């Protein structure tokens, strides 16, 4: 028996979402009294992989085949299923991030395992069955799913739990996933990444702006604070629709879902479709001139006031705070 | 080119969410159901555009009860040529995927376009499961899709950007925003939809691998702490000392 977590490396570093998945896997293994094993596909630095020991992983199975450097859902499914076999895993844990969202359901079919996507808490075991809680209805409710199949697949909603790091180091073993050329279907033609920016879905802090900012020329009110905080920037759909900001920044029902530790909403009304993408955030701060703005009902802290007055003060006070700490 | 588009039925986003039977069932009281937005706006419209440009056929499939008829007719009004409804309660993603895969096996589709996820369970499962059941390649979170000489060129979302990939057909695609511009069915489409074929078939005996045991609503509405606009330092203090997020 074992719990296997699927871990991704990007630009030489283990993805933050994967650290969370590995930690979730280790905690699950602990509850089941078994070992936590991780699988990594594609070229990666063994020293970096060994750091998974800090979140409780005992052993890393590393398939260093360069063909696996790019995500190909069909090939990856075969490779992770082979690793699950090799590790004798009954539970496979992935992140509910871009690649995990597709890999997990494929894997569940391949392993004939019941699957719960986007878990927000650790599973509860009762005999052979597991209960796993996830958000439903765009975060307006939660549901606990029961999985009674022998094998189980769980994906973890990013930012749902904070990994506690210890001092361990994982052993890294070479793993042969036994794939052939016929297993690969996807040819990558190009990658277009906004360099230097923090990916919104991985960000712990987000500063977001809405139509209340009046125009793109005022976005420094958002970006200056974001830069100072090391936060990602986001916006409402209304703002992306009029091209004040790029569409990949818009959050909500039709945009990205984020669950940062802190979401600062400036001049955003808080329409239900917007809240759908942000109400998993741990702490929400709202700055809005209208005390009746619906966003205040979803907020932890609020300032009723003009963003043009308030935001420069927030920046100034945060700078003071930073200097003092 | 023959394209299959699986469509789901979901509560309208503005619906009030509630539960009955000791929080074990979703309460449909006063809830309006719609076609899952991603399926309608992006998957279906892009499928219709490809067909209109290159010829072929678009089939929509829905796993669910007879009350989905209106949604299916809407899909036909938007441009699908015919529809299949598998008459069963769609309570488990694997079960739903097994129905869709069985239909797909009997018809030799070049392309299957699903939505990325439904807005009720936000589960992002069915597309990938169908692909695995059919042993097909699959690309998800697709924002751009062009087909030429049997090869699909796609742009998909990755953390912090996009990736352009090529895959030979047949293929499963999970669509997301930007793939197409939503269409409003016109009068001709609505009239034509009435006479388009809608086949109702029985479900196969696929297993259900998961079940919901209970639902819960957020514990209590948050109580917002208001901070005076002339005392912004207090906000920073609270974020540091109380919320511990900075
Ligand atoms: C099917 C559907 C899907 C949708 N999906 C999304 C989605 O994914 N994401 C999304 O965001 N929206 C979405 N929307 C749109 C959503 O309903 C709202 O229209 C949108 O979020 C409004 O954006 P906003 O808050 O920036 O603008 P507004 O609604 O115009 O609000 C501006 C706010 O700024 C405040 N304000 C004005 N001046 C100032 C100032 N000087 N200082 C501070 N505050 C000020 C105002 O009081 C107001 O509350 C969707 C809508 C539909 C119908
Ligand atoms: N009952 C259903 N009938 C047909 N297609 C469905 C059904 N449920 C989900 N789908 C398709 O699968 C996609 C992903 O749904 P889900 O995995 O439930 O989040 C949807 O966007 C639809 O394209």
Coordinates of C-alpha atoms and ligand atoms in Angstrom, one line a residue:
Chain A
X1 CA 0.0 0.0 0.0
X2 CA 1.0 3.6 -0.6
X3 CA -0.3 7.0 -1.6
X4 CA 1.1 8.4 -4.8
X5 CA 1.2 12.1 -5.6
X6 CA 1.8 13.5 -9.0
X7 CA 4.3 16.3 -9.0
X8 CA 5.1 18.8 -11.7
X9 CA 8.3 20.8 -12.2
X10 CA 8.3 24.0 -14.1
X11 CA 11.5 26.0 -14.9
X12 CA 13.5 23.8 -12.5
X13 CA 11.2 24.3 -9.5
X14 CA 8.5 22.1 -8.1
X15 CA 5.2 23.9 -8.8
X16 CA 3.6 25.3 -5.6
X17 CA 0.4 23.5 -6.4
X18 CA 2.3 20.2 -6.6
X19 CA 3.9 20.8 -3.2
X20 CA 0.4 21.1 -1.9
X21 CA -0.6 17.8 -3.6
X22 CA 2.4 16.0 -2.2
X23 CA 1.7 17.3 1.3
X24 CA -1.9 16.2 0.9
X25 CA -0.6 12.8 -0.2
X26 CA 1.7 12.5 2.8
X27 CA -1.1 13.4 5.2
X28 CA -3.4 10.9 3.6
X29 CA -0.6 8.2 3.8
X30 CA -0.1 9.1 7.4
X31 CA -3.9 8.6 8.1
X32 CA -3.7 5.2 6.3
X33 CA -0.5 4.2 8.0
X34 CA 1.4 3.8 4.6
X35 CA 4.1 5.5 2.7
X36 CA 4.0 8.7 0.7
X37 CA 5.5 8.3 -2.8
X38 CA 5.6 10.9 -5.6
X39 CA 6.0 10.6 -9.3
X40 CA 7.7 13.1 -11.5
X41 CA 7.7 13.0 -15.3
X42 CA 10.3 14.6 -17.5
X43 CA 13.8 16.0 -16.9
X44 CA 14.3 17.5 -13.4
X45 CA 17.1 18.1 -11.0
X46 CA 17.3 15.3 -8.4
X47 CA 18.3 17.7 -5.6
X48 CA 15.1 19.7 -6.2
X49 CA 13.0 16.5 -6.1
X50 CA 14.6 15.3 -2.9
X51 CA 13.1 18.5 -1.2
X52 CA 9.8 16.7 -1.4
X53 CA 11.0 15.0 1.7
X54 CA 10.2 18.2 3.6
X55 CA 6.5 17.6 3.0
X56 CA 6.7 13.9 4.0
X57 CA 7.4 12.2 0.7
X58 CA 9.6 9.1 1.3
X59 CA 10.4 8.2 -2.3
X60 CA 10.2 9.9 -5.6
X61 CA 9.8 7.9 -8.8
X62 CA 11.5 9.9 -11.5
X63 CA 10.8 9.1 -15.2
X64 CA 13.4 11.4 -16.7
X65 CA 12.6 10.7 -20.3
X66 CA 12.9 14.0 -22.3
X67 CA 9.8 13.1 -24.3
X68 CA 7.9 13.7 -21.0
X69 CA 9.0 17.3 -20.7
X70 CA 5.8 18.4 -22.2
X71 CA 2.3 17.5 -21.0
X72 CA 0.5 15.0 -23.1
X73 CA -2.5 13.7 -21.3
X74 CA -2.6 10.2 -22.9
X75 CA 1.1 9.5 -22.3
X76 CA 1.0 11.0 -18.8
X77 CA -1.9 8.8 -17.9
X78 CA -0.1 5.7 -18.8
X79 CA 3.1 6.8 -17.0
X80 CA 1.3 7.8 -13.8
X81 CA -0.8 4.6 -13.9
X82 CA 2.5 2.6 -14.2
X83 CA 3.9 4.4 -11.3
X84 CA 0.8 3.7 -9.2
X85 CA 1.3 0.0 -10.0
X86 CA 5.0 0.1 -9.2
X87 CA 4.3 1.9 -5.9
X88 CA 1.3 -0.3 -5.1
X89 CA -0.7 2.9 -4.6
X90 CA -4.4 2.8 -3.6
X91 CA -4.8 6.5 -3.6
X92 CA -3.4 8.9 -6.2
X93 CA -3.3 12.6 -5.4
X94 CA -2.9 15.4 -8.0
X95 CA -3.4 19.1 -8.0
X96 CA -6.6 20.5 -9.5
X97 CA -4.5 22.8 -11.6
X98 CA -4.4 23.1 -15.4
X99 CA -2.7 19.7 -16.1
X100 CA -4.1 17.9 -13.1
X101 CA -7.7 18.7 -14.1
X102 CA -7.3 16.6 -17.3
X103 CA -4.9 14.0 -16.0
X104 CA -6.9 13.0 -12.9
X105 CA -10.2 12.0 -14.7
X106 CA -8.2 10.0 -17.3
X107 CA -6.3 8.3 -14.6
X108 CA -9.5 7.4 -12.7
X109 CA -10.8 5.6 -15.8
X110 CA -7.5 3.8 -16.3
X111 CA -7.3 2.7 -12.7
X112 CA -11.0 2.1 -12.3
X113 CA -10.9 4.4 -9.3
X114 CA -13.6 6.7 -8.0
X115 CA -12.4 10.3 -8.4
X116 CA -13.2 13.5 -6.4
X117 CA -12.0 16.7 -8.1
X118 CA -10.9 19.8 -6.3
X119 CA -10.8 18.6 -2.7
X120 CA -10.6 21.4 -0.1
X121 CA -9.9 19.2 2.9
X122 CA -8.1 16.0 3.7
X123 CA -10.1 12.8 3.2
X124 CA -11.9 11.0 6.0
X125 CA -11.6 7.2 5.8
X126 CA -14.2 4.8 7.0
X127 CA -13.3 1.2 6.3
X128 CA -12.6 1.0 2.6
X129 CA -14.5 4.1 1.7
X130 CA -13.3 7.7 1.7
X131 CA -15.3 11.0 2.2
X132 CA -13.9 14.0 0.5
X133 CA -15.2 17.5 0.6
X134 CA -15.2 19.9 -2.3
X135 CA -16.8 23.2 -3.3
X136 CA -19.9 23.1 -5.5
X137 CA -22.1 25.7 -7.2
X138 CA -19.2 28.0 -7.8
X139 CA -18.3 28.1 -4.1
X140 CA -21.8 28.8 -2.9
X141 CA -21.9 25.4 -1.1
X142 CA -19.8 22.3 -0.4
X143 CA -20.5 18.7 -1.0
X144 CA -19.0 15.6 0.6
X145 CA -18.5 12.8 -1.9
X146 CA -18.1 9.2 -0.9
X147 CA -15.8 7.0 -2.9
X148 CA -16.0 3.3 -2.2
X149 CA -13.9 1.9 -5.0
X150 CA -10.7 0.0 -4.0
X151 CA -8.5 2.6 -5.7
X152 CA -9.2 6.3 -5.4
X153 CA -8.1 9.4 -7.2
X154 CA -8.3 12.9 -5.5
X155 CA -7.3 16.2 -6.9
X156 CA -6.6 19.1 -4.5
X157 CA -7.9 22.6 -5.0
X158 CA -4.9 25.0 -5.1
X159 CA -4.3 27.1 -2.0
X160 CA -6.7 24.9 0.1
X161 CA -4.1 23.9 2.6
X162 CA -0.8 25.2 3.8
X163 CA 1.9 22.6 3.7
X164 CA 4.0 22.4 6.9
X165 CA 7.6 21.7 6.0
X166 CA 9.8 19.5 8.0
X167 CA 13.5 18.5 7.6
X168 CA 13.3 15.3 5.6
X169 CA 14.8 14.4 2.3
X170 CA 13.2 12.0 -0.2
X171 CA 15.1 9.3 -2.0
X172 CA 14.9 9.7 -5.8
X173 CA 14.7 6.6 -7.9
X174 CA 14.8 6.3 -11.7
X175 CA 11.6 5.0 -13.0
X176 CA 11.0 3.6 -16.4
X177 CA 7.4 4.3 -17.6
X178 CA 7.8 2.0 -20.6
X179 CA 6.2 4.3 -23.1
X180 CA 6.6 4.0 -26.9
X181 CA 6.4 6.8 -29.5
X182 CA 2.8 5.7 -30.2
X183 CA 1.8 6.8 -26.7
X184 CA 2.5 10.5 -27.6
X185 CA 0.0 12.5 -29.5
X186 CA 0.7 16.2 -28.7
X187 CA 3.3 18.2 -30.6
X188 CA 4.1 21.5 -28.8
X189 CA 4.6 24.4 -31.2
X190 CA 5.1 27.2 -28.9
X191 CA 4.8 28.5 -25.4
X192 CA 3.7 32.0 -24.6
X193 CA 4.3 33.0 -21.0
X194 CA 4.1 36.4 -19.5
X195 CA 7.5 36.5 -18.0
X196 CA 8.1 37.9 -14.6
X197 CA 4.4 37.9 -13.7
X198 CA 3.1 35.7 -10.9
X199 CA 0.6 33.3 -12.4
X200 CA -2.8 34.4 -11.1
X201 CA -4.0 30.9 -10.2
X202 CA -0.9 30.3 -8.0
X203 CA -0.7 33.7 -6.4
X204 CA -1.1 34.0 -2.6
X205 CA -1.9 37.7 -2.8
X206 CA -4.1 39.3 -5.5
X207 CA -5.0 42.9 -6.1
X208 CA -7.9 43.3 -8.5
X209 CA -9.6 46.2 -10.1
X210 CA -13.1 47.0 -11.6
X211 CA -14.9 49.6 -13.5
X212 CA -14.7 51.9 -10.5
X213 CA -11.2 52.8 -11.6
X214 CA -12.6 54.7 -14.6
X215 CA -10.0 53.8 -17.2
X216 CA -6.8 51.8 -17.9
X217 CA -4.6 54.9 -17.2
X218 CA -5.5 54.6 -13.5
X219 CA -4.4 51.0 -13.1
X220 CA -1.2 52.1 -11.3
X221 CA -3.6 52.2 -8.3
X222 CA -3.7 48.4 -8.6
X223 CA -0.3 47.5 -10.0
X224 CA 1.8 49.7 -7.7
X225 CA 0.4 48.0 -4.6
X226 CA 0.6 44.6 -6.3
X227 CA 4.3 45.1 -7.1
X228 CA 5.0 46.2 -3.5
X229 CA 3.1 43.2 -2.1
X230 CA 4.5 40.7 -4.6
X231 CA 0.9 40.1 -5.6
X232 CA -0.7 39.1 -8.9
X233 CA -3.2 41.4 -10.6
X234 CA -6.7 40.6 -11.6
X235 CA -9.8 42.4 -12.9
X236 CA -13.6 42.1 -13.4
X237 CA -15.0 40.9 -16.6
X238 CA -16.5 44.3 -17.3
X239 CA -13.0 45.7 -17.4
X240 CA -11.6 43.0 -19.7
X241 CA -14.6 43.3 -22.0
X242 CA -13.6 46.9 -22.8
X243 CA -10.0 46.0 -23.1
X244 CA -8.7 48.0 -20.1
X245 CA -7.0 44.8 -19.0
X246 CA -6.2 41.5 -20.8
X247 CA -8.8 38.8 -20.7
X248 CA -6.5 36.3 -19.0
X249 CA -6.7 38.5 -15.9
X250 CA -10.5 38.3 -15.5
X251 CA -11.8 36.3 -12.7
X252 CA -15.2 34.9 -12.1
X253 CA -17.7 32.5 -13.5
X254 CA -16.5 32.9 -17.1
X255 CA -12.9 33.6 -16.1
X256 CA -10.3 32.2 -13.7
X257 CA -11.1 30.9 -10.2
X258 CA -8.6 32.1 -7.6
X259 CA -8.2 31.2 -4.0
X260 CA -5.5 33.4 -2.7
X261 CA -4.8 34.1 1.0
X262 CA -5.7 37.8 0.3
X263 CA -7.9 39.2 -2.4
X264 CA -8.1 43.0 -2.6
X265 CA -11.0 44.2 -4.7
X266 CA -10.9 47.9 -5.8
X267 CA -13.9 49.5 -7.5
X268 CA -15.5 46.1 -8.2
X269 CA -19.3 45.8 -7.4
X270 CA -19.1 42.1 -6.4
X271 CA -21.7 40.7 -8.9
X272 CA -22.5 37.1 -8.2
X273 CA -20.6 36.0 -11.4
X274 CA -17.5 37.8 -10.1
X275 CA -17.8 36.3 -6.6
X276 CA -18.0 32.8 -8.1
X277 CA -14.3 33.2 -9.0
X278 CA -13.0 34.6 -5.7
X279 CA -15.1 33.5 -2.8
X280 CA -12.7 30.7 -2.0
X281 CA -10.2 33.4 -1.0
X282 CA -9.1 33.3 2.7
X283 CA -9.4 37.0 3.3
X284 CA -11.2 39.6 1.1
X285 CA -10.7 43.3 1.3
X286 CA -13.1 45.6 -0.5
X287 CA -12.6 49.3 -1.4
X288 CA -15.7 50.8 -2.9
X289 CA -17.4 54.2 -2.8
X290 CA -20.8 52.6 -2.4
X291 CA -21.5 51.1 1.1
X292 CA -24.3 49.1 -0.5
X293 CA -22.0 47.4 -3.0
X294 CA -22.7 43.6 -2.8
X295 CA -19.0 42.9 -2.4
X296 CA -19.1 44.1 1.2
X297 CA -21.3 41.1 2.1
X298 CA -18.5 38.8 1.0
X299 CA -15.7 40.8 2.5
X300 CA -13.7 40.4 5.7
X301 CA -12.5 44.0 5.7
X302 CA -13.9 47.0 3.9
X303 CA -13.2 50.6 3.3
X304 CA -16.0 52.7 2.0
X305 CA -14.2 55.4 0.0
X306 CA -12.8 56.6 -3.3
X307 CA -10.1 54.3 -4.7
X308 CA -8.3 57.4 -6.0
X309 CA -7.9 58.6 -2.4
X310 CA -7.7 55.3 -0.5
X311 CA -5.3 53.3 -2.7
X312 CA -2.3 55.7 -2.5
X313 CA -2.7 55.6 1.3
X314 CA -2.8 51.8 1.3
X315 CA 0.4 51.8 -0.7
X316 CA 2.0 54.4 1.6
X317 CA 1.0 52.6 4.8
X318 CA 2.1 49.2 3.4
X319 CA 5.5 50.7 2.6
X320 CA 5.8 52.0 6.1
X321 CA 4.8 48.6 7.4
X322 CA 7.4 46.8 5.2
X323 CA 10.1 49.2 6.3
X324 CA 9.3 48.5 10.0
X325 CA 9.2 44.6 9.6
Chain B
X1 CA -16.1 16.3 -40.4
X2 CA -18.3 14.7 -37.8
X3 CA -18.3 16.5 -34.4
X4 CA -20.0 15.4 -31.1
X5 CA -20.8 18.0 -28.5
X6 CA -21.9 16.7 -25.0
X7 CA -24.1 19.3 -23.3
X8 CA -25.0 19.4 -19.6
X9 CA -28.0 21.0 -17.9
X10 CA -27.2 23.2 -14.9
X11 CA -29.0 25.6 -12.5
X12 CA -28.8 29.2 -13.7
X13 CA -26.0 31.0 -11.8
X14 CA -28.3 33.4 -10.1
X15 CA -30.3 30.5 -8.6
X16 CA -30.6 30.3 -4.8
X17 CA -28.8 27.2 -3.7
X18 CA -30.6 25.1 -1.1
X19 CA -30.8 21.4 0.0
X20 CA -33.5 19.1 1.2
X21 CA -33.9 15.6 2.7
X22 CA -31.4 16.3 5.6
X23 CA -29.0 18.1 3.2
X24 CA -28.6 15.1 0.9
X25 CA -30.5 16.4 -2.1
X26 CA -30.2 19.6 -4.1
X27 CA -33.5 21.5 -3.9
X28 CA -34.8 22.3 -7.4
X29 CA -37.5 24.5 -6.0
X30 CA -37.8 27.7 -8.1
X31 CA -34.5 26.9 -9.9
X32 CA -34.3 27.6 -13.6
X33 CA -32.1 25.2 -15.6
X34 CA -30.0 26.3 -18.5
X35 CA -27.4 24.7 -20.9
X36 CA -24.0 24.8 -19.2
X37 CA -22.6 28.1 -20.4
X38 CA -19.2 26.7 -21.6
X39 CA -20.9 24.0 -23.6
X40 CA -23.3 26.5 -25.2
X41 CA -21.1 29.5 -25.8
X42 CA -17.8 27.9 -26.7
X43 CA -18.0 24.1 -27.4
X44 CA -21.2 24.1 -29.5
X45 CA -20.6 27.4 -31.3
X46 CA -17.0 26.4 -32.3
X47 CA -18.3 23.0 -33.5
X48 CA -21.0 24.7 -35.6
X49 CA -18.4 27.2 -37.1
X50 CA -16.1 24.4 -38.1
X51 CA -18.9 22.5 -39.7
X52 CA -20.2 25.5 -41.5
X53 CA -16.7 26.2 -42.9
X54 CA -15.7 22.6 -43.7
X55 CA -18.9 20.6 -44.1
X56 CA -19.9 17.7 -42.0
X57 CA -22.3 17.2 -39.1
X58 CA -22.7 18.4 -35.5
X59 CA -24.4 16.0 -33.1
X60 CA -25.2 17.0 -29.5
X61 CA -25.6 14.4 -26.7
X62 CA -27.1 14.9 -23.3
X63 CA -27.4 12.4 -20.5
X64 CA -30.4 13.2 -18.5
X65 CA -34.2 13.2 -18.1
X66 CA -36.9 14.4 -20.5
X67 CA -37.0 17.8 -18.8
X68 CA -33.8 18.7 -20.8
X69 CA -35.8 18.8 -24.0
X70 CA -35.8 22.7 -24.1
X71 CA -32.0 22.8 -23.7
X72 CA -31.5 20.3 -26.4
X73 CA -33.8 22.2 -28.8
X74 CA -31.8 25.3 -28.0
X75 CA -28.6 23.5 -29.1
X76 CA -30.4 22.5 -32.3
X77 CA -31.5 26.1 -32.8
X78 CA -27.9 27.3 -32.4
X79 CA -26.9 25.0 -35.2
X80 CA -26.5 21.3 -34.3
X81 CA -27.9 18.9 -36.9
X82 CA -29.4 16.3 -34.5
X83 CA -29.4 15.3 -30.9
X84 CA -29.2 12.2 -28.8
X85 CA -30.5 12.0 -25.2
X86 CA -29.5 9.1 -23.0
X87 CA -32.4 8.7 -20.7
X88 CA -30.8 8.4 -17.2
X89 CA -30.0 10.4 -14.1
X90 CA -26.6 11.9 -14.5
X91 CA -25.4 11.6 -10.9
X92 CA -21.9 10.4 -11.5
X93 CA -19.3 11.7 -14.0
X94 CA -18.0 8.2 -14.8
X95 CA -21.5 7.0 -15.5
X96 CA -22.1 10.0 -17.8
X97 CA -18.8 9.6 -19.6
X98 CA -19.5 5.9 -20.2
X99 CA -22.8 6.8 -21.9
X100 CA -21.1 9.4 -24.1
X101 CA -18.2 7.0 -25.0
X102 CA -20.6 4.2 -26.0
X103 CA -22.5 6.5 -28.3
X104 CA -19.2 7.9 -29.8
X105 CA -18.0 4.3 -30.5
X106 CA -21.0 3.6 -32.7
X107 CA -20.5 6.8 -34.8
X108 CA -16.9 7.4 -35.6
X109 CA -16.5 11.1 -34.7
X110 CA -13.5 13.1 -35.8
X111 CA -13.8 15.4 -32.9
X112 CA -15.6 15.5 -29.6
X113 CA -15.8 19.0 -27.9
X114 CA -17.0 19.1 -24.3
X115 CA -17.0 22.1 -22.0
X116 CA -14.2 22.3 -19.4
X117 CA -16.6 21.9 -16.5
X118 CA -20.1 22.4 -15.4
X119 CA -21.0 25.3 -13.2
X120 CA -22.9 23.2 -10.6
X121 CA -20.3 20.6 -9.6
X122 CA -17.3 22.3 -11.2
X123 CA -15.9 18.9 -11.6
X124 CA -14.0 18.9 -14.9
X125 CA -14.2 15.2 -15.4
X126 CA -16.4 14.1 -18.3
X127 CA -14.2 15.2 -21.2
X128 CA -11.0 13.5 -19.9
X129 CA -13.0 10.3 -19.0
X130 CA -14.5 10.1 -22.4
X131 CA -11.1 10.4 -24.0
X132 CA -9.6 7.7 -21.8
X133 CA -12.6 5.4 -22.4
X134 CA -12.0 5.8 -26.2
X135 CA -8.2 5.8 -25.8
X136 CA -8.0 9.1 -27.6
X137 CA -5.7 12.1 -27.2
X138 CA -7.3 15.0 -25.3
X139 CA -6.4 18.7 -24.9
X140 CA -8.1 20.8 -22.2
X141 CA -8.7 24.5 -21.5
X142 CA -8.6 25.1 -25.2
X143 CA -9.1 28.8 -26.2
X144 CA -8.4 28.4 -29.9
X145 CA -9.1 25.5 -32.3
X146 CA -8.4 25.3 -36.0
X147 CA -8.6 22.1 -38.1
X148 CA -6.6 21.6 -41.3
X149 CA -5.9 18.3 -43.2
X150 CA -6.9 16.2 -40.2
X151 CA -4.7 18.1 -37.7
X152 CA -6.0 20.2 -34.9
X153 CA -4.0 23.3 -33.9
X154 CA -5.0 24.5 -30.5
X155 CA -4.0 27.1 -27.9
X156 CA -4.5 25.9 -24.4
X157 CA -4.1 27.7 -21.1
X158 CA -1.1 26.9 -18.9
X159 CA -0.1 28.5 -15.6
X160 CA 0.8 32.0 -16.5
X161 CA 0.3 31.8 -20.2
X162 CA -0.7 29.6 -23.1
X163 CA 0.8 26.8 -25.2
X164 CA 0.2 26.1 -28.8
X165 CA -0.1 22.4 -29.7
X166 CA -0.9 20.2 -32.7
X167 CA -2.7 16.9 -32.5
X168 CA -4.0 14.6 -35.2
X169 CA -7.7 13.8 -35.2
X170 CA -9.6 12.0 -33.8
X171 CA -9.4 14.0 -30.6
X172 CA -11.3 15.1 -27.5
X173 CA -11.2 18.9 -26.7
X174 CA -12.3 20.5 -23.5
X175 CA -13.4 24.0 -24.4
X176 CA -13.1 27.2 -22.4
X177 CA -13.8 30.9 -22.8
X178 CA -12.4 32.7 -25.9
X179 CA -12.9 29.6 -28.1
X180 CA -15.9 31.3 -29.9
X181 CA -18.3 34.1 -29.6
X182 CA -21.7 33.1 -28.0
X183 CA -24.6 33.0 -30.5
X184 CA -28.2 33.9 -30.0
X185 CA -30.4 31.5 -31.9
X186 CA -32.3 33.3 -34.6
X187 CA -36.0 32.7 -35.7
X188 CA -35.0 30.5 -38.6
X189 CA -32.8 28.4 -36.2
X190 CA -35.6 28.1 -33.7
X191 CA -38.2 27.1 -36.3
X192 CA -35.8 24.6 -37.9
X193 CA -34.9 23.0 -34.5
X194 CA -38.4 21.7 -34.1
X195 CA -38.0 19.3 -37.0
X196 CA -34.4 18.2 -36.3
X197 CA -34.1 14.6 -35.1
X198 CA -33.8 13.9 -31.3
X199 CA -33.2 10.3 -30.6
X200 CA -33.8 9.0 -27.0
X201 CA -31.8 5.9 -26.0
X202 CA -31.6 3.8 -22.9
X203 CA -28.5 4.0 -20.7
X204 CA -26.0 1.2 -20.6
X205 CA -25.3 -0.4 -17.2
X206 CA -22.1 1.5 -16.4
X207 CA -21.3 1.7 -12.7
X208 CA -21.4 4.9 -10.6
X209 CA -18.1 5.3 -8.8
X210 CA -18.9 8.2 -6.5
X211 CA -22.0 9.6 -4.7
X212 CA -22.7 12.8 -2.7
X213 CA -23.4 12.0 0.9
X214 CA -24.1 15.5 2.2
X215 CA -24.2 19.1 1.1
X216 CA -23.5 22.1 3.3
X217 CA -23.9 25.8 3.0
X218 CA -21.1 28.2 4.2
X219 CA -21.4 28.4 8.0
X220 CA -22.5 31.9 8.3
X221 CA -22.4 35.1 6.3
X222 CA -19.2 36.9 6.9
X223 CA -19.4 40.0 9.0
X224 CA -17.4 42.7 7.3
X225 CA -15.1 44.8 9.5
X226 CA -15.3 48.4 8.2
X227 CA -12.3 50.6 8.5
X228 CA -12.3 54.3 8.2
X229 CA -10.9 55.6 5.0
X230 CA -8.7 58.0 7.0
X231 CA -7.2 55.3 9.0
X232 CA -5.7 53.0 6.4
X233 CA -2.9 52.0 8.8
X234 CA -5.5 50.1 10.7
X235 CA -6.2 47.9 7.7
X236 CA -2.5 47.0 7.3
X237 CA -2.3 46.2 11.1
X238 CA -5.4 44.0 10.9
X239 CA -4.1 42.1 7.8
X240 CA -0.8 41.5 9.6
X241 CA -1.9 40.8 13.2
X242 CA -5.4 39.5 12.9
X243 CA -5.7 37.9 9.4
X244 CA -2.0 37.1 9.3
X245 CA -1.9 37.3 5.5
X246 CA 0.9 39.9 5.1
Ligands
LIG1 C1 -23.5 35.1 -17.7 C2 -22.6 36.1 -17.1 C3 -21.3 35.8 -16.7 C4 -20.4 36.7 -16.2 N1 -19.2 36.4 -15.8 C5 -18.4 37.3 -15.1 C6 -17.1 36.9 -14.6 O1 -16.6 35.8 -14.8 N2 -16.4 37.9 -13.9 C7 -16.9 39.1 -13.7 O2 -16.2 39.9 -13.1 N3 -18.1 39.5 -14.2 C8 -18.8 38.6 -14.9 N4 -20.1 39.0 -15.3 C9 -20.4 40.4 -15.2 C10 -20.9 40.8 -13.9 O3 -22.3 40.5 -13.8 C11 -20.7 42.3 -13.6 O4 -21.4 43.0 -14.6 C12 -19.3 42.7 -13.6 O5 -18.5 41.9 -12.7 C13 -19.2 44.2 -13.1 O6 -17.8 44.6 -13.1 P1 -17.4 45.8 -12.2 O7 -17.7 45.4 -10.8 O8 -16.0 46.1 -12.5 O9 -18.2 47.0 -12.7 P2 -19.5 47.7 -12.1 O10 -20.6 46.8 -11.8 O11 -19.7 48.9 -12.9 O12 -19.0 48.2 -10.6 C14 -18.1 49.3 -10.4 C15 -18.0 49.5 -8.9 O13 -17.1 50.4 -8.6 C16 -17.5 51.3 -7.6 N5 -16.9 52.6 -7.8 C17 -17.1 53.6 -8.7 N6 -16.2 54.6 -8.5 C18 -15.4 54.2 -7.6 C19 -14.2 54.8 -7.0 N7 -13.8 56.0 -7.4 N8 -13.6 54.2 -6.0 C20 -14.0 53.0 -5.6 N9 -15.1 52.3 -6.1 C21 -15.8 53.0 -7.1 C22 -19.0 51.3 -7.8 O14 -19.7 51.7 -6.6 C23 -19.3 49.9 -8.3 O15 -19.6 49.1 -7.1 C24 -20.9 38.0 -15.9 C25 -22.2 38.4 -16.3 C26 -23.0 37.4 -16.9 C27 -24.4 37.8 -17.3
LIG2 N1 -25.2 15.0 -18.3 C1 -24.4 15.3 -19.2 N2 -24.7 15.1 -20.5 C2 -23.9 15.4 -21.5 N3 -22.7 16.0 -21.4 C3 -22.3 16.3 -20.1 C4 -23.1 16.0 -19.0 N4 -22.5 16.3 -17.9 C5 -21.3 16.9 -18.3 N5 -21.2 16.9 -19.7 C6 -20.1 17.4 -20.5 O1 -18.9 17.3 -19.8 C7 -18.3 18.6 -19.5 C8 -17.6 18.6 -18.2 O2 -18.6 18.4 -17.2 P1 -18.2 18.0 -15.7 O3 -17.2 16.9 -15.8 O4 -19.5 17.5 -15.1 O5 -17.7 19.2 -15.0 C9 -19.5 19.6 -19.7 O6 -19.1 20.9 -20.0 C10 -20.3 18.9 -20.8 O7 -19.7 19.2 -22.1

